[in-house]
CSV table of C-alpha atoms in Angstrom, one decimal:
chain,number,residue,atom,x,y,z
A,592,MET,CA,-16.8,11.5,70.5
A,593,CYS,CA,-16.6,7.7,70.7
A,594,HIS,CA,-15.4,5.9,73.9
A,595,ASN,CA,-12.0,4.9,72.5
A,596,ALA,CA,-11.2,8.5,71.4
A,597,LEU,CA,-12.1,9.7,74.9
A,598,VAL,CA,-9.8,7.2,76.5
A,599,THR,CA,-7.0,8.2,74.2
A,600,ASP,CA,-7.4,11.8,75.1
A,601,ILE,CA,-7.5,11.1,78.8
A,602,LEU,CA,-4.4,8.9,78.7
A,603,ASN,CA,-2.5,11.5,76.7
A,604,ALA,CA,-3.5,14.2,79.2
A,605,THR,CA,-2.7,12.0,82.1
A,606,PHE,CA,0.8,10.8,81.1
A,607,SER,CA,2.0,13.5,78.7
A,608,PRO,CA,5.1,15.3,80.1
A,609,SER,CA,3.8,18.6,78.7
A,610,SER,CA,0.5,18.3,80.5
A,611,LYS,CA,-0.1,21.5,82.6
A,612,GLN,CA,-2.2,19.6,85.1
A,613,PRO,CA,-1.0,16.0,85.5
A,614,TYR,CA,-3.4,13.5,86.9
A,615,ASP,CA,-3.3,13.7,90.7
A,616,LEU,CA,-4.6,11.2,93.3
A,617,THR,CA,-3.8,13.1,96.4
A,618,ALA,CA,-7.5,13.4,97.4
A,619,LEU,CA,-10.4,11.0,96.9
A,620,SER,CA,-12.7,13.7,95.7
A,621,ARG,CA,-10.3,14.4,92.8
A,622,ALA,CA,-9.8,10.7,91.8
A,623,ILE,CA,-12.4,11.3,89.2
A,624,ASP,CA,-11.4,14.4,87.2
A,625,PRO,CA,-14.5,16.7,86.8
A,626,GLU,CA,-13.4,17.0,83.2
A,627,TRP,CA,-14.0,13.3,82.7
A,628,ILE,CA,-17.6,13.7,83.9
A,629,THR,CA,-18.0,16.7,81.6
A,630,ARG,CA,-16.7,14.7,78.6
A,631,ALA,CA,-18.9,11.7,79.4
A,632,LEU,CA,-22.0,13.8,79.7
A,633,ALA,CA,-21.2,15.7,76.5
A,634,ALA,CA,-20.5,12.5,74.6
A,635,THR,CA,-23.8,11.0,75.6
A,636,GLY,CA,-25.8,14.2,75.2
A,637,LYS,CA,-26.8,14.3,78.9
A,638,ALA,CA,-25.2,17.6,80.0
A,639,SER,CA,-27.5,19.9,81.9
A,640,ILE,CA,-28.6,22.8,79.6
A,641,ARG,CA,-30.6,24.8,82.1
A,642,ARG,CA,-29.7,25.5,85.7
A,643,ARG,CA,-31.1,22.8,88.1
A,644,LYS,CA,-30.8,22.2,91.8
A,645,LEU,CA,-29.4,18.8,91.0
A,646,PRO,CA,-27.5,19.1,87.7
A,647,ALA,CA,-26.2,16.1,85.8
A,648,GLU,CA,-22.7,16.4,87.3
A,649,GLN,CA,-24.1,16.1,90.8
A,650,VAL,CA,-26.3,13.2,89.8
A,651,VAL,CA,-23.3,11.2,88.7
A,652,TRP,CA,-21.8,11.6,92.1
A,653,LEU,CA,-25.1,10.7,93.7
A,654,VAL,CA,-25.2,7.4,91.8
A,655,ILE,CA,-21.7,6.6,92.9
A,656,ALA,CA,-22.4,7.6,96.5
A,657,LEU,CA,-25.5,5.3,96.6
A,658,ALA,CA,-23.2,2.3,96.2
A,659,LEU,CA,-20.9,3.5,99.0
A,660,TYR,CA,-23.8,4.2,101.4
A,661,ARG,CA,-26.0,1.3,100.6
A,662,GLY,CA,-27.8,1.4,103.9
A,663,GLN,CA,-29.0,4.9,103.5
A,664,SER,CA,-32.0,6.2,101.5
A,665,ILE,CA,-31.4,8.2,98.3
A,666,PRO,CA,-32.6,11.5,99.9
A,667,ASP,CA,-30.4,10.9,102.9
A,668,VAL,CA,-27.3,10.4,100.8
A,669,ALA,CA,-28.1,13.5,98.7
A,670,ALA,CA,-28.5,15.6,101.9
A,671,HIS,CA,-25.6,14.0,103.7
A,672,LEU,CA,-23.1,14.7,101.0
A,673,ASP,CA,-24.7,18.1,100.3
A,674,LEU,CA,-25.1,17.4,96.6
A,675,VAL,CA,-28.1,19.6,95.9
A,676,LEU,CA,-27.3,23.2,94.9
A,677,PRO,CA,-28.6,25.9,97.2
A,678,ASP,CA,-31.8,27.7,96.5
A,679,GLU,CA,-33.0,30.6,98.6
A,680,VAL,CA,-36.6,30.2,97.6
A,681,ASN,CA,-36.9,26.4,98.2
A,682,PRO,CA,-33.8,24.9,99.9
A,683,ASP,CA,-35.2,21.4,99.9
A,684,ILE,CA,-35.6,19.0,97.0
A,685,ALA,CA,-38.5,16.6,96.6
A,686,LYS,CA,-37.8,12.8,96.6
A,687,SER,CA,-39.5,12.6,93.2
A,688,ALA,CA,-37.0,15.2,91.8
A,689,LEU,CA,-34.1,12.8,92.8
A,690,THR,CA,-35.8,10.0,90.9
A,691,GLN,CA,-36.5,12.2,87.9
A,692,SER,CA,-32.8,13.4,87.9
A,693,ARG,CA,-31.6,9.8,87.7
A,694,GLN,CA,-34.0,9.0,84.9
A,695,ARG,CA,-32.9,12.1,82.9
A,696,LEU,CA,-29.2,11.0,83.3
A,697,GLY,CA,-29.7,7.4,82.2
A,698,ASP,CA,-26.9,4.9,82.3
A,699,GLU,CA,-24.7,5.9,79.3
A,700,PRO,CA,-22.8,8.6,81.1
A,701,LEU,CA,-21.9,6.3,84.0
A,702,ALA,CA,-20.8,3.6,81.5
A,703,GLN,CA,-18.6,6.2,79.7
A,704,LEU,CA,-17.1,7.5,82.9
A,705,PHE,CA,-16.4,3.9,84.1
A,706,GLY,CA,-14.6,3.1,80.9
A,707,LEU,CA,-12.5,6.3,81.1
A,708,SER,CA,-11.5,6.0,84.7
A,709,ALA,CA,-10.9,2.2,84.8
A,710,THR,CA,-8.5,2.4,81.8
A,711,VAL,CA,-6.5,5.2,83.3
A,712,TRP,CA,-6.4,3.8,86.9
A,713,ASP,CA,-5.5,0.3,85.7
A,714,ALA,CA,-2.7,1.6,83.5
A,715,ARG,CA,-1.3,3.6,86.4
A,716,HIS,CA,-1.2,0.7,88.7
A,717,GLN,CA,0.1,-1.9,86.3
A,718,ARG,CA,3.5,-0.3,86.5
A,719,GLY,CA,5.9,-2.6,88.4
A,720,GLN,CA,3.2,-5.2,88.9
A,721,SER,CA,3.7,-7.4,85.9
A,722,TRP,CA,4.9,-11.0,85.7
A,723,ARG,CA,7.7,-11.5,83.3
A,724,GLY,CA,6.6,-8.4,81.4
A,725,LEU,CA,2.9,-9.4,81.3
A,726,ALA,CA,0.1,-7.6,83.0
A,727,ARG,CA,-2.2,-10.1,84.7
A,728,TYR,CA,-6.0,-10.2,84.5
A,729,ALA,CA,-8.8,-12.6,85.2
A,730,VAL,CA,-12.2,-13.0,83.5
A,731,ASP,CA,-15.2,-14.4,85.4
A,732,GLY,CA,-18.9,-13.9,85.9
A,733,SER,CA,-21.4,-13.3,88.6
A,734,THR,CA,-25.1,-12.3,89.0
A,735,LEU,CA,-27.0,-9.6,90.8
A,736,ARG,CA,-30.7,-9.8,91.8
A,737,THR,CA,-33.1,-7.0,91.0
A,738,PRO,CA,-36.5,-6.0,92.4
A,739,ASP,CA,-39.3,-8.3,91.2
A,740,SER,CA,-41.4,-6.6,88.5
A,741,PRO,CA,-42.8,-7.6,85.1
A,742,GLU,CA,-40.6,-5.0,83.5
A,743,ASN,CA,-37.4,-6.4,85.1
A,744,ARG,CA,-38.3,-10.0,84.3
A,745,ASP,CA,-38.9,-9.1,80.7
A,746,CYS,CA,-35.6,-7.3,80.4
A,747,PHE,CA,-33.3,-9.4,82.5
A,748,GLY,CA,-35.0,-12.8,83.0
A,749,ALA,CA,-34.4,-15.2,85.8
A,750,GLN,CA,-33.0,-18.6,86.5
A,751,ALA,CA,-35.3,-21.5,85.6
A,752,TYR,CA,-34.7,-24.9,87.3
A,753,ALA,CA,-35.3,-28.3,85.7
A,754,SER,CA,-38.3,-28.8,87.9
A,755,GLY,CA,-40.0,-25.8,86.3
A,756,VAL,CA,-39.6,-23.5,89.2
A,757,VAL,CA,-38.4,-20.0,88.4
A,758,ALA,CA,-36.1,-17.9,90.7
A,759,SER,CA,-38.0,-15.5,93.0
A,760,TYR,CA,-36.2,-12.5,91.6
A,761,PRO,CA,-35.0,-11.3,88.2
A,762,GLN,CA,-31.2,-11.5,87.8
A,763,VAL,CA,-28.5,-9.6,85.9
A,764,ARG,CA,-25.6,-11.6,84.6
A,765,MET,CA,-22.3,-9.8,84.7
A,766,VAL,CA,-18.8,-10.7,83.4
A,767,THR,CA,-15.8,-8.6,84.4
A,768,LEU,CA,-12.1,-8.2,83.5
A,769,THR,CA,-10.2,-7.7,86.7
A,770,ALA,CA,-6.6,-6.8,87.3
A,771,LEU,CA,-5.1,-9.4,89.6
A,772,ALA,CA,-2.5,-7.1,91.1
A,773,SER,CA,-4.9,-4.4,92.3
A,774,HIS,CA,-8.4,-5.9,91.9
A,775,LEU,CA,-9.3,-2.8,89.8
A,776,VAL,CA,-12.1,-3.8,87.4
A,777,ARG,CA,-10.7,-2.9,83.9
A,778,ASN,CA,-13.9,-3.5,82.1
A,779,ALA,CA,-17.3,-5.1,82.6
A,780,VAL,CA,-20.4,-6.2,80.6
A,781,PHE,CA,-23.8,-7.2,81.9
A,782,GLY,CA,-27.3,-7.8,80.8
A,783,GLU,CA,-29.9,-10.5,80.6
A,784,TYR,CA,-29.5,-13.6,82.7
A,785,GLY,CA,-30.2,-16.1,79.9
A,786,LYS,CA,-27.3,-15.0,77.8
A,787,ASN,CA,-24.3,-17.3,78.1
A,788,GLU,CA,-21.2,-15.9,80.0
A,789,MET,CA,-19.0,-16.9,77.0
A,790,ARG,CA,-21.0,-14.5,74.8
A,791,TYR,CA,-20.4,-11.7,77.3
A,792,ALA,CA,-16.7,-12.6,77.5
A,793,ARG,CA,-16.3,-12.2,73.7
A,794,SER,CA,-17.2,-8.5,74.1
A,795,LEU,CA,-14.4,-8.0,76.7
A,796,LEU,CA,-11.6,-9.3,74.4
A,797,GLU,CA,-11.0,-5.9,72.8
A,798,ALA,CA,-10.5,-4.3,76.3
A,799,ILE,CA,-7.6,-6.6,77.2
A,800,PRO,CA,-4.3,-4.7,76.7
A,801,ASP,CA,-1.3,-6.0,74.9
A,802,HIS,CA,1.5,-7.8,76.7
A,803,SER,CA,-0.9,-9.4,79.1
A,804,LEU,CA,-1.8,-12.8,80.6
A,805,THR,CA,-5.6,-13.4,81.2
A,806,VAL,CA,-6.6,-16.2,83.4
A,807,PHE,CA,-10.0,-17.9,82.7
A,808,ASP,CA,-12.2,-20.4,84.5
A,809,LYS,CA,-12.6,-23.7,82.6
A,810,GLY,CA,-16.1,-22.7,81.6
A,811,PHE,CA,-14.6,-20.3,79.1
A,812,LEU,CA,-12.6,-23.0,77.3
A,813,SER,CA,-13.4,-22.1,73.7
A,814,ALA,CA,-11.2,-21.8,70.6
A,815,ASP,CA,-13.3,-18.8,69.5
A,816,ILE,CA,-12.6,-16.8,72.7
A,817,LEU,CA,-9.0,-17.9,73.3
A,818,LEU,CA,-7.8,-17.7,69.8
A,819,GLY,CA,-9.7,-14.4,69.3
A,820,LEU,CA,-7.8,-13.0,72.3
A,821,GLN,CA,-4.4,-14.5,71.2
A,822,HIS,CA,-4.6,-13.3,67.6
A,823,GLN,CA,-5.6,-9.7,68.4
A,824,GLY,CA,-3.0,-7.2,69.5
A,825,LYS,CA,0.5,-8.1,70.6
A,826,ALA,CA,1.6,-10.7,73.1
A,827,ARG,CA,-1.9,-11.3,74.5
A,828,HIS,CA,-1.8,-14.6,76.3
A,829,TRP,CA,-4.2,-16.8,78.2
A,830,LEU,CA,-4.3,-19.5,80.8
A,831,ILE,CA,-7.2,-21.9,81.5
A,832,PRO,CA,-7.7,-25.3,83.1
A,833,ALA,CA,-8.7,-28.2,80.9
A,834,LYS,CA,-12.1,-29.8,81.3
A,835,SER,CA,-12.4,-33.4,82.4
A,836,ASN,CA,-13.6,-34.4,79.0
A,837,SER,CA,-11.1,-32.3,77.0
A,838,LYS,CA,-9.4,-34.3,74.3
A,839,TRP,CA,-6.1,-33.7,72.5
A,840,GLU,CA,-3.2,-35.3,70.7
A,841,ARG,CA,0.1,-35.1,72.6
A,842,LEU,CA,2.9,-33.8,70.5
A,843,GLY,CA,6.0,-33.9,72.7
A,844,GLY,CA,7.7,-32.5,75.8
A,845,SER,CA,8.4,-33.5,79.3
A,846,PRO,CA,6.0,-35.8,81.3
A,847,LYS,CA,4.2,-32.8,83.0
A,848,ASP,CA,4.9,-30.0,80.5
A,849,TYR,CA,4.1,-30.8,76.9
A,850,ARG,CA,2.5,-29.5,73.7
A,851,VAL,CA,-0.9,-30.8,72.6
A,852,ARG,CA,-3.0,-30.4,69.4
A,853,MET,CA,-6.7,-29.9,69.9
A,854,LYS,CA,-9.4,-30.0,67.3
A,855,VAL,CA,-11.8,-27.1,66.9
A,856,SER,CA,-15.4,-28.2,67.0
A,857,PRO,CA,-17.4,-28.1,63.8
A,858,GLN,CA,-20.0,-25.9,65.6
A,859,ALA,CA,-17.4,-23.4,66.5
A,860,ARG,CA,-16.0,-23.3,63.0
A,861,GLU,CA,-19.5,-22.9,61.6
A,862,ARG,CA,-20.0,-19.8,63.9
A,863,ASN,CA,-16.6,-18.5,63.0
A,864,PRO,CA,-15.2,-19.7,59.7
A,865,ASP,CA,-11.9,-18.0,60.4
A,866,LEU,CA,-11.0,-20.6,63.0
A,867,PRO,CA,-8.5,-23.3,62.1
A,868,GLU,CA,-9.3,-27.0,62.1
A,869,TYR,CA,-6.7,-27.6,64.8
A,870,TRP,CA,-4.9,-25.4,67.4
A,871,GLU,CA,-1.7,-26.1,69.4
A,872,VAL,CA,-1.4,-25.2,73.1
A,873,ARG,CA,0.9,-26.0,76.0
A,874,ALA,CA,-0.3,-28.3,78.7
A,875,ILE,CA,1.0,-28.3,82.3
A,876,GLU,CA,0.1,-31.0,84.8
A,877,THR,CA,-0.2,-29.8,88.4
A,878,LEU,CA,-2.1,-30.6,91.6
A,879,SER,CA,-5.0,-28.6,93.0
A,880,SER,CA,-5.2,-27.6,96.7
A,881,ASN,CA,-7.1,-30.8,97.5
A,882,GLY,CA,-4.4,-33.0,95.8
A,883,ARG,CA,-6.3,-33.7,92.6
A,884,LYS,CA,-4.6,-33.7,89.2
A,885,ARG,CA,-5.2,-30.6,87.2
A,886,VAL,CA,-4.1,-29.8,83.6
A,887,LEU,CA,-3.6,-26.1,82.7
A,888,LEU,CA,-3.7,-25.1,79.1
A,889,THR,CA,-1.9,-21.9,77.9
A,890,SER,CA,-0.7,-20.0,74.9
A,891,LEU,CA,2.7,-19.4,76.7
A,892,LEU,CA,4.5,-22.0,74.6
A,893,ASP,CA,8.1,-21.0,75.5
A,894,SER,CA,9.0,-23.2,78.5
A,895,ALA,CA,12.3,-21.4,79.1
A,896,ALA,CA,10.8,-17.9,79.2
A,897,TYR,CA,7.7,-19.0,81.2
A,898,PRO,CA,8.5,-21.8,83.6
A,899,ALA,CA,5.7,-24.3,84.3
A,900,LYS,CA,5.9,-23.8,88.1
A,901,GLU,CA,5.4,-20.0,87.8
A,902,ILE,CA,2.5,-20.5,85.4
A,903,ALA,CA,0.8,-22.8,87.8
A,904,GLN,CA,1.2,-20.1,90.5
A,905,GLN,CA,-0.5,-17.5,88.2
A,906,TYR,CA,-3.6,-19.7,88.0
A,907,THR,CA,-3.9,-19.8,91.8
A,908,GLU,CA,-4.1,-16.0,91.6
A,909,ARG,CA,-7.3,-16.3,89.6
A,910,TRP,CA,-9.3,-16.8,92.8
A,911,ARG,CA,-8.8,-13.1,93.5
A,912,ILE,CA,-11.6,-12.2,91.1
A,913,GLU,CA,-13.9,-14.3,93.3
A,914,THR,CA,-12.8,-12.3,96.2
A,915,SER,CA,-13.6,-9.1,94.4
A,916,TYR,CA,-17.2,-10.3,93.8
A,917,ARG,CA,-17.5,-11.1,97.4
A,918,GLU,CA,-16.2,-7.6,98.4
A,919,LEU,CA,-18.6,-5.9,95.9
A,920,LYS,CA,-21.7,-7.9,96.8
A,921,GLN,CA,-21.3,-8.6,100.5
A,922,GLU,CA,-19.2,-5.7,101.8
A,923,MET,CA,-20.3,-2.8,99.6
A,924,LEU,CA,-23.9,-3.8,99.1
A,925,GLY,CA,-24.3,-5.2,102.6
A,926,GLU,CA,-25.6,-8.5,101.4
A,927,GLU,CA,-28.9,-6.8,100.4
A,928,LEU,CA,-31.3,-9.1,98.7
A,929,THR,CA,-31.7,-7.0,95.6
A,930,LEU,CA,-30.4,-3.8,94.0
A,931,ARG,CA,-32.2,-0.7,95.1
A,932,SER,CA,-33.2,0.6,91.6
A,933,GLY,CA,-36.6,-0.3,90.2
A,934,THR,CA,-36.5,0.0,86.4
A,935,PRO,CA,-34.1,-1.6,83.9
A,936,GLU,CA,-32.4,1.7,83.0
A,937,THR,CA,-31.8,2.8,86.6
A,938,ILE,CA,-30.6,-0.7,87.4
A,939,ARG,CA,-28.0,-0.5,84.7
A,940,GLN,CA,-27.1,3.0,86.0
A,941,GLU,CA,-26.8,1.6,89.5
A,942,ILE,CA,-24.5,-1.2,88.4
A,943,TRP,CA,-22.1,1.2,86.7
A,944,GLY,CA,-22.2,3.3,89.9
A,945,ILE,CA,-21.4,0.3,92.0
A,946,LEU,CA,-18.4,-0.6,89.7
A,947,LEU,CA,-17.2,3.0,89.9
A,948,ALA,CA,-17.5,3.0,93.7
A,949,TYR,CA,-15.7,-0.3,94.0
A,950,ASN,CA,-12.9,1.0,91.8
A,951,LEU,CA,-12.6,4.1,93.9
A,952,VAL,CA,-12.0,2.0,97.0
A,953,ARG,CA,-9.6,-0.2,95.2
A,954,LEU,CA,-7.8,2.8,93.7
A,955,GLU,CA,-7.2,4.3,97.1
A,956,MET,CA,-6.0,1.0,98.5
A,957,ALA,CA,-3.5,0.7,95.5
A,958,GLU,CA,-2.2,4.2,96.4
A,959,VAL,CA,-1.8,3.3,100.0
A,960,ALA,CA,0.0,0.0,99.0
A,961,ARG,CA,2.4,1.9,96.8
A,962,GLU,CA,3.2,4.4,99.6
A,963,THR,CA,3.6,1.7,102.3
A,964,GLY,CA,5.4,-0.8,100.1
A,965,VAL,CA,2.9,-3.7,100.5
A,966,ALA,CA,0.7,-5.5,97.9
A,967,ALA,CA,-2.7,-3.9,97.4
A,968,THR,CA,-4.3,-7.3,97.9
A,969,ASP,CA,-2.7,-7.5,101.4
A,970,LEU,CA,-4.9,-4.6,102.6
A,971,SER,CA,-8.3,-5.1,104.1
A,972,PHE,CA,-11.1,-4.0,101.8
A,973,THR,CA,-13.6,-3.9,104.6
A,974,MET,CA,-11.6,-1.5,106.7
A,975,ALA,CA,-10.8,0.6,103.6
A,976,LEU,CA,-14.5,0.9,102.8
A,977,HIS,CA,-15.4,1.9,106.3
A,978,TYR,CA,-12.7,4.5,106.5
A,979,LEU,CA,-13.5,5.9,103.0
A,980,ARG,CA,-17.2,6.2,103.9
A,981,TYR,CA,-16.2,8.1,107.1
A,982,GLU,CA,-13.7,10.4,105.3
A,983,TRP,CA,-16.0,11.1,102.4
A,984,SER,CA,-18.6,12.3,104.9
A,985,TRP,CA,-16.1,14.8,106.2
A,986,ILE,CA,-15.1,15.8,102.6
A,987,ALA,CA,-18.7,16.9,102.0
A,988,ILE,CA,-18.6,19.5,104.8
A,989,GLU,CA,-14.9,20.4,105.1
A,990,SER,CA,-13.1,23.1,103.2
A,991,PRO,CA,-11.0,21.9,100.3
A,992,GLY,CA,-7.8,23.0,102.1
A,993,LYS,CA,-8.2,20.3,104.7
A,994,LEU,CA,-8.6,17.4,102.2
A,995,PRO,CA,-4.9,16.5,102.0
A,996,ALA,CA,-4.7,16.2,105.8
A,997,HIS,CA,-7.8,13.9,105.8
A,998,LEU,CA,-6.4,11.7,103.1
A,999,GLN,CA,-2.9,11.5,104.7
A,1000,ARG,CA,-4.5,10.4,108.0
A,1001,LEU,CA,-6.7,7.9,106.1
A,1002,ARG,CA,-3.7,6.4,104.3
A,1003,ILE,CA,-1.7,6.1,107.5
A,1004,ARG,CA,-4.6,4.2,109.1
A,1005,LEU,CA,-5.1,2.0,106.0
A,1006,GLY,CA,-1.4,1.2,105.9
A,1007,GLU,CA,-1.8,-0.4,109.3
A,1008,MET,CA,-4.6,-2.6,108.2
A,1009,VAL,CA,-2.5,-5.3,106.5
A,1010,LEU,CA,-4.2,-8.7,106.4
A,1011,PRO,CA,-2.4,-11.5,108.3
A,1012,LYS,CA,-0.7,-14.1,106.1
A,1013,GLN,CA,-2.8,-17.2,105.5
A,1014,ARG,CA,-1.8,-20.3,107.3
A,1015,ARG,CA,-0.2,-22.9,105.1
A,1016,GLY,CA,-2.2,-26.0,104.5
A,1017,ARG,CA,-5.5,-24.5,105.6
A,1018,GLN,CA,-8.4,-25.4,103.3
A,1019,CYS,CA,-11.8,-23.8,103.1
A,1020,PRO,CA,-14.3,-26.1,101.2
A,1021,ARG,CA,-16.3,-24.3,98.6
A,1022,VAL,CA,-19.8,-25.0,100.1
A,1023,VAL,CA,-22.9,-22.9,100.5
A,1024,LYS,CA,-25.1,-23.3,103.6
A,1025,LYS,CA,-28.8,-22.9,103.2
A,1026,LEU,CA,-30.2,-20.0,105.2
A,1027,PRO,CA,-33.0,-20.9,107.7
A,1028,VAL,CA,-36.5,-20.1,106.4
A,1029,ARG,CA,-39.1,-18.8,108.8
A,1030,TYR,CA,-41.9,-18.3,106.3
A,1031,PRO,CA,-43.4,-20.3,103.4
A,1032,VAL,CA,-41.5,-19.8,100.1
A,1033,LYS,CA,-43.5,-18.6,97.0
A,1034,MET,CA,-42.8,-21.0,94.1
A,1035,LEU,CA,-43.0,-19.6,90.6
A,1036,ARG,CA,-43.2,-22.0,87.7
A,1037,VAL,CA,-42.7,-21.6,84.0
A,1038,VAL,CA,-45.9,-21.4,82.1
A,1039,LYS,CA,-45.6,-23.4,78.8
């Protein structure tokens, strides 16, 4: 069964009034329905046929747990969460068996499971969170470092500088579609570092739902991407800042809110002959946080239905996707230098597990926010992650009957962890400080 058909089945089972077992989020361990895992394994042909001490279903949970417990070794995580099935003859499991289990599973079931769960969870928490009837998303990219090996360099590549020096570690480029209201990652695509982010972004367009507003960084300013989004589906709008060298013909409107006509580049039309020669957009002039003039371009042409001031406010929300990358890379992964997996396939598997784990944390925060009447983005991700790690440890050894009490206590504690409001006028310059180096740095160069 294809991914879209699986998603449709899950959504129907989740929201159908006649469903005998409606989707329930009262316990973290049931956030991912076991049936989803079964379907994902069956769809990818990875279901365990013979009885194993670590069947495929348990390996899925192991991969997710590895992201939540980044500081622990793989055997420790498996033992700590009691994921290995009991065996009277040999109660222990070899470290090599854990590696072999992950290799047998591959990355496809995790990718399927992420797509299923992310679609359902985001649909659930978009209710009541829209702006003027539009669900709000952001698209942006980031990178992850992998262990240095010839296999990983061949598969993912690495950054090469103008001086000829190559980055010390291979890198994976990733682009995500993130819900601004909840920080849940709706979809993601990743792969080789040398592939342009815009090419990755094109593959995300199909995942953007109807009646939505997607905010992009200016690096994604492309008629191919934006018109492709706008002309697919219903009421799929976009918002993006203009580049400093953007050119257009002004058509009319107020001094700071007007229509413009832009020419589609010949190169873009050569790649996509369906693109028009010109396209009309709305331009809104505003000021950035440092007082500089900024022009926002959008497909929201109706100034009465979508006031310019509110549109400018929506763009400020785009920075939340930057926050989600910080949470994922610094808080969840503990600022580790590289991912823990060694081969390209297990690296892809690990990344899907990281995204699933991140969404599990954000899902519980969204549930807490709904119960306490605050915004999900007002809760502390760091505290939520710490508490969930602690509670999941108890879930592994407690009886199922005690799960609701654990989750209720957890949600009460998380509800108290509301972040303080930011001080008005405070500015944090976007700078990176170089870390002190105690040892000589190995310089790699491109061999021509």
